[in-house]
Short mmCIF file of C-alpha atoms in Angstrom, two decimals:
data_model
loop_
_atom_site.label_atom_id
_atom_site.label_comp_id
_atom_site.label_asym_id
_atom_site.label_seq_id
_atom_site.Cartn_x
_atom_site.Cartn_y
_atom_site.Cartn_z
CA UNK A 12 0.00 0.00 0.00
CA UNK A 13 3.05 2.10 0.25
CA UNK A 14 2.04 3.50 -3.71
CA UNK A 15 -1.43 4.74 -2.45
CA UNK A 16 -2.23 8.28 -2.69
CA UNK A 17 -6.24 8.43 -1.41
CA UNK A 18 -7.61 11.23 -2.02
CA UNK A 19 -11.11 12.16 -0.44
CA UNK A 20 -13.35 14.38 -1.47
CA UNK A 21 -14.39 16.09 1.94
CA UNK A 22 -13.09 16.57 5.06
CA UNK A 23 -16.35 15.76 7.93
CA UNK A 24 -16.43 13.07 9.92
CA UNK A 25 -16.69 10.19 7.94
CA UNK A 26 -13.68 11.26 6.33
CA UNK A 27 -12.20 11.46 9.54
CA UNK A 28 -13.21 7.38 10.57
CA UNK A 29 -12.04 6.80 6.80
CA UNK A 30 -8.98 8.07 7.96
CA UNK A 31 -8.75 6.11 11.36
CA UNK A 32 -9.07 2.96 9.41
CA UNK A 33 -6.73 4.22 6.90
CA UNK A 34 -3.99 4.40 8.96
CA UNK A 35 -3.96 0.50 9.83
CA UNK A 36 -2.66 0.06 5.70
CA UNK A 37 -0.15 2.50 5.62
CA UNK A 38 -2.19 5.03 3.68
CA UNK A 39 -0.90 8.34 2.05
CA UNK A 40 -3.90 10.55 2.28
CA UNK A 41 -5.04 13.84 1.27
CA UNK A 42 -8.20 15.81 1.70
CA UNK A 43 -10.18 18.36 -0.09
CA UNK A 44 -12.98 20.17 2.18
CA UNK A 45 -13.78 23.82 1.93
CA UNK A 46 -13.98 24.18 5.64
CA UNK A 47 -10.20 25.40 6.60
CA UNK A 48 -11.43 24.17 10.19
CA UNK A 49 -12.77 20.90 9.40
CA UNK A 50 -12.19 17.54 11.14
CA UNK A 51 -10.24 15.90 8.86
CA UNK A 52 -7.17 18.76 8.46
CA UNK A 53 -4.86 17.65 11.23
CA UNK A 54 -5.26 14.16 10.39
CA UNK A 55 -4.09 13.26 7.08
CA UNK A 56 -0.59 13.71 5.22
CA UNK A 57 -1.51 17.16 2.97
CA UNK A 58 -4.96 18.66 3.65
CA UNK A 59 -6.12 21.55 0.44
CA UNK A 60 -8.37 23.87 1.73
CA UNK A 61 -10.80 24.07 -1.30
CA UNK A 62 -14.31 23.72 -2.99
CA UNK A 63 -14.96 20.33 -4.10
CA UNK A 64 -17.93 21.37 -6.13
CA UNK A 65 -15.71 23.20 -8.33
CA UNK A 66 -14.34 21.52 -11.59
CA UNK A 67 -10.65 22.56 -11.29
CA UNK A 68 -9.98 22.37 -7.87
CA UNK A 69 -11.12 18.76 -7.40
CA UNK A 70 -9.31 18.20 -10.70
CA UNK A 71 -6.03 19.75 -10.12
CA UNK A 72 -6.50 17.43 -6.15
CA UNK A 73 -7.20 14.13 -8.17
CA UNK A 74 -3.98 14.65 -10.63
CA UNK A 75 -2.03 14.59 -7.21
CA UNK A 76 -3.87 11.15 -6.29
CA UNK A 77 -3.98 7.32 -7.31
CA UNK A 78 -6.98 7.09 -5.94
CA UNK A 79 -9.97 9.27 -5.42
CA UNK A 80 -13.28 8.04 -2.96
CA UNK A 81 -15.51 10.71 -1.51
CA UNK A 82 -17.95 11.06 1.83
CA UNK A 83 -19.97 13.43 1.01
CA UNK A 84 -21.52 13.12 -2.45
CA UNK A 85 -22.15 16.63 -3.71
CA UNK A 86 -18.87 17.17 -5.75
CA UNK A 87 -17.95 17.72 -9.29
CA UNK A 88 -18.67 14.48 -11.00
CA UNK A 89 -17.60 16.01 -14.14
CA UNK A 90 -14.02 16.77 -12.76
CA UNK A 91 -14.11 12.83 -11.31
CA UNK A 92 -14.90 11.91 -15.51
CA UNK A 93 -11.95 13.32 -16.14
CA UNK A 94 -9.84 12.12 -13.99
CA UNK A 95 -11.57 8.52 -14.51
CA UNK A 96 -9.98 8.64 -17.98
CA UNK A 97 -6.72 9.12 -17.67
CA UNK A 98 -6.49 6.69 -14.69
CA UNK A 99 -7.19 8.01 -11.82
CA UNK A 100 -9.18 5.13 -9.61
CA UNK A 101 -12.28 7.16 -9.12
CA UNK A 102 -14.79 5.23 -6.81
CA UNK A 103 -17.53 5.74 -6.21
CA UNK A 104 -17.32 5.47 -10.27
CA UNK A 105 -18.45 8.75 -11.66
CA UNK A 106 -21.39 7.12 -13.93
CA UNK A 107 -22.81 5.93 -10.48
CA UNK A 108 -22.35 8.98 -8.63
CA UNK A 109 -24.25 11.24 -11.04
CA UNK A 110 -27.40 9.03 -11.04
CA UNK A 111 -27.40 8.74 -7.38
CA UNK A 112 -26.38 12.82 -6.81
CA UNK A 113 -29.68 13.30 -8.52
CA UNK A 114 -33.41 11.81 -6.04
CA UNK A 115 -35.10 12.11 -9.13
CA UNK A 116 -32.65 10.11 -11.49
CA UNK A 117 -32.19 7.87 -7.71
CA UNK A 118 -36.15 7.15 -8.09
CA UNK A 119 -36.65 6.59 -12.25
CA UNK A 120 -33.38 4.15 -12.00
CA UNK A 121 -35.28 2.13 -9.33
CA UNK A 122 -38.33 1.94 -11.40
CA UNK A 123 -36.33 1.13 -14.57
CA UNK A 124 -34.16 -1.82 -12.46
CA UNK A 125 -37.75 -3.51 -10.93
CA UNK A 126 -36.31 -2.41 -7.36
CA UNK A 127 -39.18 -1.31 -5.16
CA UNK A 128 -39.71 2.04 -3.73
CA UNK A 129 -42.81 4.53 -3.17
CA UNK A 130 -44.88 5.88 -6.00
CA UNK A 131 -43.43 9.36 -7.07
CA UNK A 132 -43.70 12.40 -9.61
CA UNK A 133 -41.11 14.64 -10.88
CA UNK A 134 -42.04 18.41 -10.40
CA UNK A 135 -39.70 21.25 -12.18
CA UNK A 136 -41.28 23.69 -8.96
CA UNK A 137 -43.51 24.57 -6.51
CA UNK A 138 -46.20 25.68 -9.42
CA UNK A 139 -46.72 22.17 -10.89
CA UNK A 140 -48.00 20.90 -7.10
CA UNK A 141 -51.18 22.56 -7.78
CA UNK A 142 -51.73 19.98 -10.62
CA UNK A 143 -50.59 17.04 -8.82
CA UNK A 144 -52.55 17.73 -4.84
CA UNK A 145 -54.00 14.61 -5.79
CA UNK A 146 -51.27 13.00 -4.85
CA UNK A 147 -50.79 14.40 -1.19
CA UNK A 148 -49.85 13.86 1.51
CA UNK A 149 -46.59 13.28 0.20
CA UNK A 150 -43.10 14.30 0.50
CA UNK A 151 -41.20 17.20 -1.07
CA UNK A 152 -37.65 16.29 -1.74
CA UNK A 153 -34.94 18.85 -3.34
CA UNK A 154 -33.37 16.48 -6.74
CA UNK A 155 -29.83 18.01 -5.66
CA UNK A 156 -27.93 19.19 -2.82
CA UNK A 157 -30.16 17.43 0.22
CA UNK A 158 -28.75 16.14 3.18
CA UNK A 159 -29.05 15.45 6.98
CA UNK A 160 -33.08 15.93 6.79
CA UNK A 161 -32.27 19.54 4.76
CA UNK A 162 -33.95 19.45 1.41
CA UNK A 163 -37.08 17.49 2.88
CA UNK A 164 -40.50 18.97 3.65
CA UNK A 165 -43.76 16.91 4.05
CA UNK A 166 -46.28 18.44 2.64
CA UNK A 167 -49.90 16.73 4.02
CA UNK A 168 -52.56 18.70 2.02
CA UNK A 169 -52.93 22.16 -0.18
CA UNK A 170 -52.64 24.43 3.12
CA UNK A 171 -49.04 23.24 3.22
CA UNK A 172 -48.23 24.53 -0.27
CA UNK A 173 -46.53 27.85 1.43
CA UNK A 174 -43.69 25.65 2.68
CA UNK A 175 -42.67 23.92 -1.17
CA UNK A 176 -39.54 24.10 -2.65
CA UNK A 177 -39.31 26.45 -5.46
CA UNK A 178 -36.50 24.44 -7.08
CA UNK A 179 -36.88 20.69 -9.42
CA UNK A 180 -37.64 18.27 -6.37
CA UNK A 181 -39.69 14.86 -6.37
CA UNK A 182 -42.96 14.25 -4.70
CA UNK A 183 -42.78 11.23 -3.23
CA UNK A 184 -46.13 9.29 -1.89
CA UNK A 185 -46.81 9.08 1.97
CA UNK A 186 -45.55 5.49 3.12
CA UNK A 187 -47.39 4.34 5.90
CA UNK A 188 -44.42 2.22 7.32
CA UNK A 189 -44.01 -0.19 10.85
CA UNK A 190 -40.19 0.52 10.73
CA UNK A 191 -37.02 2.39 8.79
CA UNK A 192 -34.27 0.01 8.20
CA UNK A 193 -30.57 0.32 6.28
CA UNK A 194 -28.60 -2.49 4.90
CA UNK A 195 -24.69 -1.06 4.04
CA UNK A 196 -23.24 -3.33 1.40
CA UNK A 197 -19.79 -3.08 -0.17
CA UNK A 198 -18.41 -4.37 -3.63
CA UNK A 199 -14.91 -4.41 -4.72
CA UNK A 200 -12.84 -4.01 -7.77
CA UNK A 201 -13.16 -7.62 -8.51
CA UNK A 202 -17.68 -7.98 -8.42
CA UNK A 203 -17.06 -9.23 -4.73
CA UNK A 204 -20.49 -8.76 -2.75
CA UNK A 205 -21.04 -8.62 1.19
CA UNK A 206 -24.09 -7.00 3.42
CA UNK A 207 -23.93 -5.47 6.93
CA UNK A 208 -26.72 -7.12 8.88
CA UNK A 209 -29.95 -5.24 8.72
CA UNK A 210 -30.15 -2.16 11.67
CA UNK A 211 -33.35 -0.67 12.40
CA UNK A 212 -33.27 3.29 12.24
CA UNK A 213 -35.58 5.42 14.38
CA UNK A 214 -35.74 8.60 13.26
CA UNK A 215 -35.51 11.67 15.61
CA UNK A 216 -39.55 13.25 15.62
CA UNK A 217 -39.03 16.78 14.63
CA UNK A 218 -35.47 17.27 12.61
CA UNK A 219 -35.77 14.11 10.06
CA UNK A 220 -32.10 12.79 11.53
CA UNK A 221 -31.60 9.37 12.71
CA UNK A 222 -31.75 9.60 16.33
CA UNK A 223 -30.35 5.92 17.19
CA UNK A 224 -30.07 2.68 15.37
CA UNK A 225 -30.59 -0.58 17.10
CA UNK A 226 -28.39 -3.47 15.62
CA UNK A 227 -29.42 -6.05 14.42
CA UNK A 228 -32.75 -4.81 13.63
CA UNK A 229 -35.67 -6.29 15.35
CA UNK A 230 -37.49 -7.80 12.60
CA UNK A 231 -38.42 -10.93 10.89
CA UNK A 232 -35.85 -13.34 9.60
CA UNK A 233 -37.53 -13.31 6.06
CA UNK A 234 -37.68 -9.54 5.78
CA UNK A 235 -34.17 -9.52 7.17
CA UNK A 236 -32.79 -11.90 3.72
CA UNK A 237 -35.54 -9.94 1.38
CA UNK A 238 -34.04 -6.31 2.81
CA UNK A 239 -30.26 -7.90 1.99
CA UNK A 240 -31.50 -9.39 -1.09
CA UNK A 241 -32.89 -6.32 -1.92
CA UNK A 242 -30.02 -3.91 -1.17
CA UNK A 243 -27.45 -6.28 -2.83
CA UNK A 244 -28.99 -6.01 -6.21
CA UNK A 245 -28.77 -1.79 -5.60
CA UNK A 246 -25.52 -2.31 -5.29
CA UNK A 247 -24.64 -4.44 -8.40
CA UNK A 248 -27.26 -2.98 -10.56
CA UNK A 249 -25.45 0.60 -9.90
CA UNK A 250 -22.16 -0.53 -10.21
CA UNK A 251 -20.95 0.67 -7.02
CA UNK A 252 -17.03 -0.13 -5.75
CA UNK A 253 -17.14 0.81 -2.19
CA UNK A 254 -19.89 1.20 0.17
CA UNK A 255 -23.77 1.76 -0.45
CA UNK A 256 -25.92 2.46 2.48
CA UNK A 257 -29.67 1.34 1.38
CA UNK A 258 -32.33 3.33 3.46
CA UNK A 259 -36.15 1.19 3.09
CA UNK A 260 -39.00 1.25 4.77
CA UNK A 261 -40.85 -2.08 5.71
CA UNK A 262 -44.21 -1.23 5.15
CA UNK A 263 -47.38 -2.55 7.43
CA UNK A 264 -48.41 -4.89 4.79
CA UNK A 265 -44.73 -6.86 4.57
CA UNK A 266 -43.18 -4.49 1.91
CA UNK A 267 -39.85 -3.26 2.07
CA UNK A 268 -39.40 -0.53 -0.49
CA UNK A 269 -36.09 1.43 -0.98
CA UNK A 270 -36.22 5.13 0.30
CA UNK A 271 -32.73 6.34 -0.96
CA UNK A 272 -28.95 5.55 -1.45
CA UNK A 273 -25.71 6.90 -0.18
CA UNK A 274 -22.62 5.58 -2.38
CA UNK A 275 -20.24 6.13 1.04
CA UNK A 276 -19.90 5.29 4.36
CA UNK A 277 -23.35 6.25 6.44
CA UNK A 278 -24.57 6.88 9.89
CA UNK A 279 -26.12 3.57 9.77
CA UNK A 280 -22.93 1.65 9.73
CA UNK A 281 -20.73 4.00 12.50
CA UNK A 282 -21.36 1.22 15.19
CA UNK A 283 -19.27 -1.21 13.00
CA UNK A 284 -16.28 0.69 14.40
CA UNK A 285 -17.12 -1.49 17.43
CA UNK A 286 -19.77 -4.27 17.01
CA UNK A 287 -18.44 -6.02 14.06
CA UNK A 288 -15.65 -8.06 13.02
CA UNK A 289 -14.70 -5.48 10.17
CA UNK A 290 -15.69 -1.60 10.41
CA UNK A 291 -17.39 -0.13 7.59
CA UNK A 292 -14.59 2.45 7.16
CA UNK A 293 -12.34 -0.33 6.64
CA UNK A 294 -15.01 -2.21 4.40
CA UNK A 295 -14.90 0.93 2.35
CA UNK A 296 -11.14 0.97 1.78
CA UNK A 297 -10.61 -2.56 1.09
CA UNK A 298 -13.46 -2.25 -1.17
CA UNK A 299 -11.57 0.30 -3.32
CA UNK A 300 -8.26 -0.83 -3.24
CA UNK A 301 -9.25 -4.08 -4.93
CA UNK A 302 -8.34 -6.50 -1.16
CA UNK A 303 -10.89 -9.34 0.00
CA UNK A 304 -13.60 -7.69 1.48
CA UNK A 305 -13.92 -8.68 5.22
CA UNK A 306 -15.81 -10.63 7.80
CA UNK A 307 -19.08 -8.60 8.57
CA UNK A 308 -20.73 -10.31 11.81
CA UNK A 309 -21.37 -8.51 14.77
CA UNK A 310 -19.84 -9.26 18.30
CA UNK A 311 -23.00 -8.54 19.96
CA UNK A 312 -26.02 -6.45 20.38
CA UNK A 313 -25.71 -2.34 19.90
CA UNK A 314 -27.07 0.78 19.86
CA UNK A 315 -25.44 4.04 18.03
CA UNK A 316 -26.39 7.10 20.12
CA UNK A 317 -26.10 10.35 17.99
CA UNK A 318 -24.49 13.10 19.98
CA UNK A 319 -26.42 16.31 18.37
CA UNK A 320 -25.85 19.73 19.64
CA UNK A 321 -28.85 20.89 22.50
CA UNK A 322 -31.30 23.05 21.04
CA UNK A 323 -30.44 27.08 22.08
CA UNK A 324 -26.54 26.39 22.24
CA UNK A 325 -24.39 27.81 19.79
CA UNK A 326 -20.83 28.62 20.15
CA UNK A 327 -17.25 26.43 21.20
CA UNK A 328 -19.11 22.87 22.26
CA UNK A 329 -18.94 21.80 26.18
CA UNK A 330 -19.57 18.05 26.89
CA UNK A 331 -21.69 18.12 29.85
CA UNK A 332 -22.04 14.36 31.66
CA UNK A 333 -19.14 13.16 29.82
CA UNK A 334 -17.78 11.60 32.86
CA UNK A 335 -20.52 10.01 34.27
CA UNK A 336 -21.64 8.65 30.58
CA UNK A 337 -17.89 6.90 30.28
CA UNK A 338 -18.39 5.14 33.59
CA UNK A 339 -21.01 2.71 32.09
CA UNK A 340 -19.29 -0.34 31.06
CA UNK A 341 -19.79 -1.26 26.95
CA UNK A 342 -20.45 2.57 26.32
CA UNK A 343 -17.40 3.82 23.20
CA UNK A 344 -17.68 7.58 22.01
CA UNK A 345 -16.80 9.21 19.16
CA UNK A 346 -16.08 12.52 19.18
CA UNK A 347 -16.23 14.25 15.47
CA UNK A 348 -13.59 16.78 15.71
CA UNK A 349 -16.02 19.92 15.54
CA UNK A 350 -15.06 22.65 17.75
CA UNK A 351 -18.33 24.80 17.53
CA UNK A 352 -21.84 23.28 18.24
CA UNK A 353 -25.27 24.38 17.09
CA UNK A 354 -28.72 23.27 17.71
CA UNK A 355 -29.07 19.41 16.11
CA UNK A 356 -25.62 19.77 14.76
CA UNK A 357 -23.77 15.88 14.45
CA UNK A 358 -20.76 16.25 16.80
CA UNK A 359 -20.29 12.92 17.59
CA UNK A 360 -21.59 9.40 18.37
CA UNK A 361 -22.05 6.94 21.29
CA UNK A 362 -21.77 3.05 20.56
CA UNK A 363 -23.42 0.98 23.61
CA UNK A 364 -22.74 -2.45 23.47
CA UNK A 365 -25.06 -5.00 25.29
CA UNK A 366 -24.98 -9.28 25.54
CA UNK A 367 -28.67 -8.83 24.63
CA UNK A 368 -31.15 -6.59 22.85
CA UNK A 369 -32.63 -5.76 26.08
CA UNK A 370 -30.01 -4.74 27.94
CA UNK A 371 -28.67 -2.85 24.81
CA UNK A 372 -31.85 -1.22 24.87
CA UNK A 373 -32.17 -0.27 28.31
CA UNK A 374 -28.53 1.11 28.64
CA UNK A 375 -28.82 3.45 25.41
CA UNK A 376 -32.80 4.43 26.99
CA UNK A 377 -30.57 5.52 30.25
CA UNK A 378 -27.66 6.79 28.52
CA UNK A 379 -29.60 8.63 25.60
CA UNK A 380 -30.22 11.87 27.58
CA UNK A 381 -27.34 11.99 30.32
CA UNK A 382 -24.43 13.34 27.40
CA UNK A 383 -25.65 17.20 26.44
CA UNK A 384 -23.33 19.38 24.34
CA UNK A 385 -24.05 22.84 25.08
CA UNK A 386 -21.69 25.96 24.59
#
């Protein structure tokens, strides 16, 4: 690995785990993020300080680069073309990236590839819902740029039409769903396949973030191989080298139906880093350095914890019950690196680890509330 040059495409905290595992196969790594503050910039061998959306900045970073990966996906796929062709190892490949960059390419590939996912219409803008109110309550979704429960509105009749995006979005039908699940699969250079077990999201009420996942999700065995089975064929059908995090819904009626894809590593998968025989960060990189992909079985029950900053505290972060949090045996945290907090900003993670789903439970239920990060 000593001829390795990775170059990521953003500097956040999954770059910064990407660059934790990264450092166990003797990685040279740079980083491109336009934050000069952000979490990854004391941690890898050059940092650039630059836009990543812009074509000849993330060009002029790839030419310095054997290979090129990314965690966040809103950067210049054009640039990533580019540098694809004159042999750069670009992955996520740039043909992938641009149909999954895009919810309302995302949706029309699923149709096209027989995967299942919620009715939805395309809308150029806000003016073309009052042709389609037949179709509410639905969802609003921005095509581009989303992210973190930004870009989403749910719009449940006409009197919501105030709150619309103004900009080309997709409408997406009202699921009435029992649970939100994610399967993370990776594929390697070579076609090699392997799924995370299935982990059962539940979403945080008011800001559309995952509030904590329970692993392995508490569902049937048969949904658990259909929502593998299901996530697998994402992957191959999109021609994905690294890591895809599938987001579905299992539906009251027995469906599970795709929500939407991230081609990197995902909040899902962070309590890999402990519960599983091989992280997803490290999944990731053997992934697209062409190695064996490795053993993905859990240890044992867990529960990721997201650490989000309190609501009415912005400023340098304090970590209030840090202390008394650490004291509880099978309790790992991960901090993300981010100096200032604001309200429902990610600053880090807790991973509680439990013999049983029970006690997993119980200990995150008790442990959810006592970590605050104020300012």
């Amino acid at each position: 690995m000593n001829n390795v040059r990775l170059g990521i495409l953003g500097g956040g905290q999954l770059g910064r785990m990407l660059l934790q595992a990264g450092l166990d196969f003797n990685l040279y790594t740079l980083v491109l993020d336009p934050d000069e503050y952000a979490p990854c910039r004391h941690l890898c061998e050059e940092f650039v300080h630059g836009d990543f959306k812009d074509y000849e900045t993330v060009y002029a970073f790839g030419k310095r680069c054997t290979h090129v990966t990314i965690e966040i996906e809103h950067v210049n796929v054009d640039a990533l073309f580019a540098l694809e062709k004159e042999g750069v190892q670009v992955y996520p490949k740039p043909a992938s990236l641009r149909t999954i960059q895009d919810k309302g390419l995302q949706k029309e590939f699923f149709k096209q590839n027989s995967i299942p996912t919620s009715d939805f219409r395309l809308l150029q803008d806000a003016a073309e819902l009052e042709t389609n109110l037949d179709f509410l309550p639905a969802f609003q979704k921005l095509r581009r740029g989303g992210y973190d429960g930004n870009g989403v509105t749910r719009l449940s009749s006409e009197n919501d039409l105030a709150k619309a995006f103004q900009a080309p979005t997709v409408l997406e039908k009202l699921v009435e769903f029992e649970t939100e699940i994610s399967v993370i699969c990776a594929r390697n250079v070579q076609g090699e396949v392997k799924a995370f077990p299935v982990v059962e999201q539940v979403m945080h009420p008011e800001h559309n973030l995952v509030d904590y996942l329970l692993a392995p999700a508490q569902i049937a065995y048969k949904l658990q191989r259909m929502a593998i089975e299901i996530a697998t064929h994402v992957t191959t059908a999109l021609d994905i080298v690294g890591l895809l995090a599938v987001e579905m819904f299992v539906t009251r009626d027995g469906q599970i139906l795709v929500n939407e894809v991230a081609p990197r590593p995902h909040n899902s998968g962070h309590h890999t880093m402990k519960a599983n025989a091989t992280s997803q960060f490290e999944q990731h990189l053997r992934a697209i350095l062409g190695l064996p992909l490795g053993d993905t079985e859990p240890h044992c029950p867990a529960v990721l914890v997201n650490l989000l900053g309190e609501a009415g505290y912005s400023g340098e972060a304090v970590y209030q019950g840090l202390d008394e949090t650490l004291q509880e045996p099978g309790v790992h945290i991960h901090l993300y690196g981010k100096k200032f907090t604001r309200p429902f900003r990610k600053m880090g993670h807790l991973t509680v680890l439990a013999p049983t789903i029970a006690e997993v439970k119980q200990k995150a239920d008790t442990l959810k509330n006592r970590l605050k990060i104020i300012a």
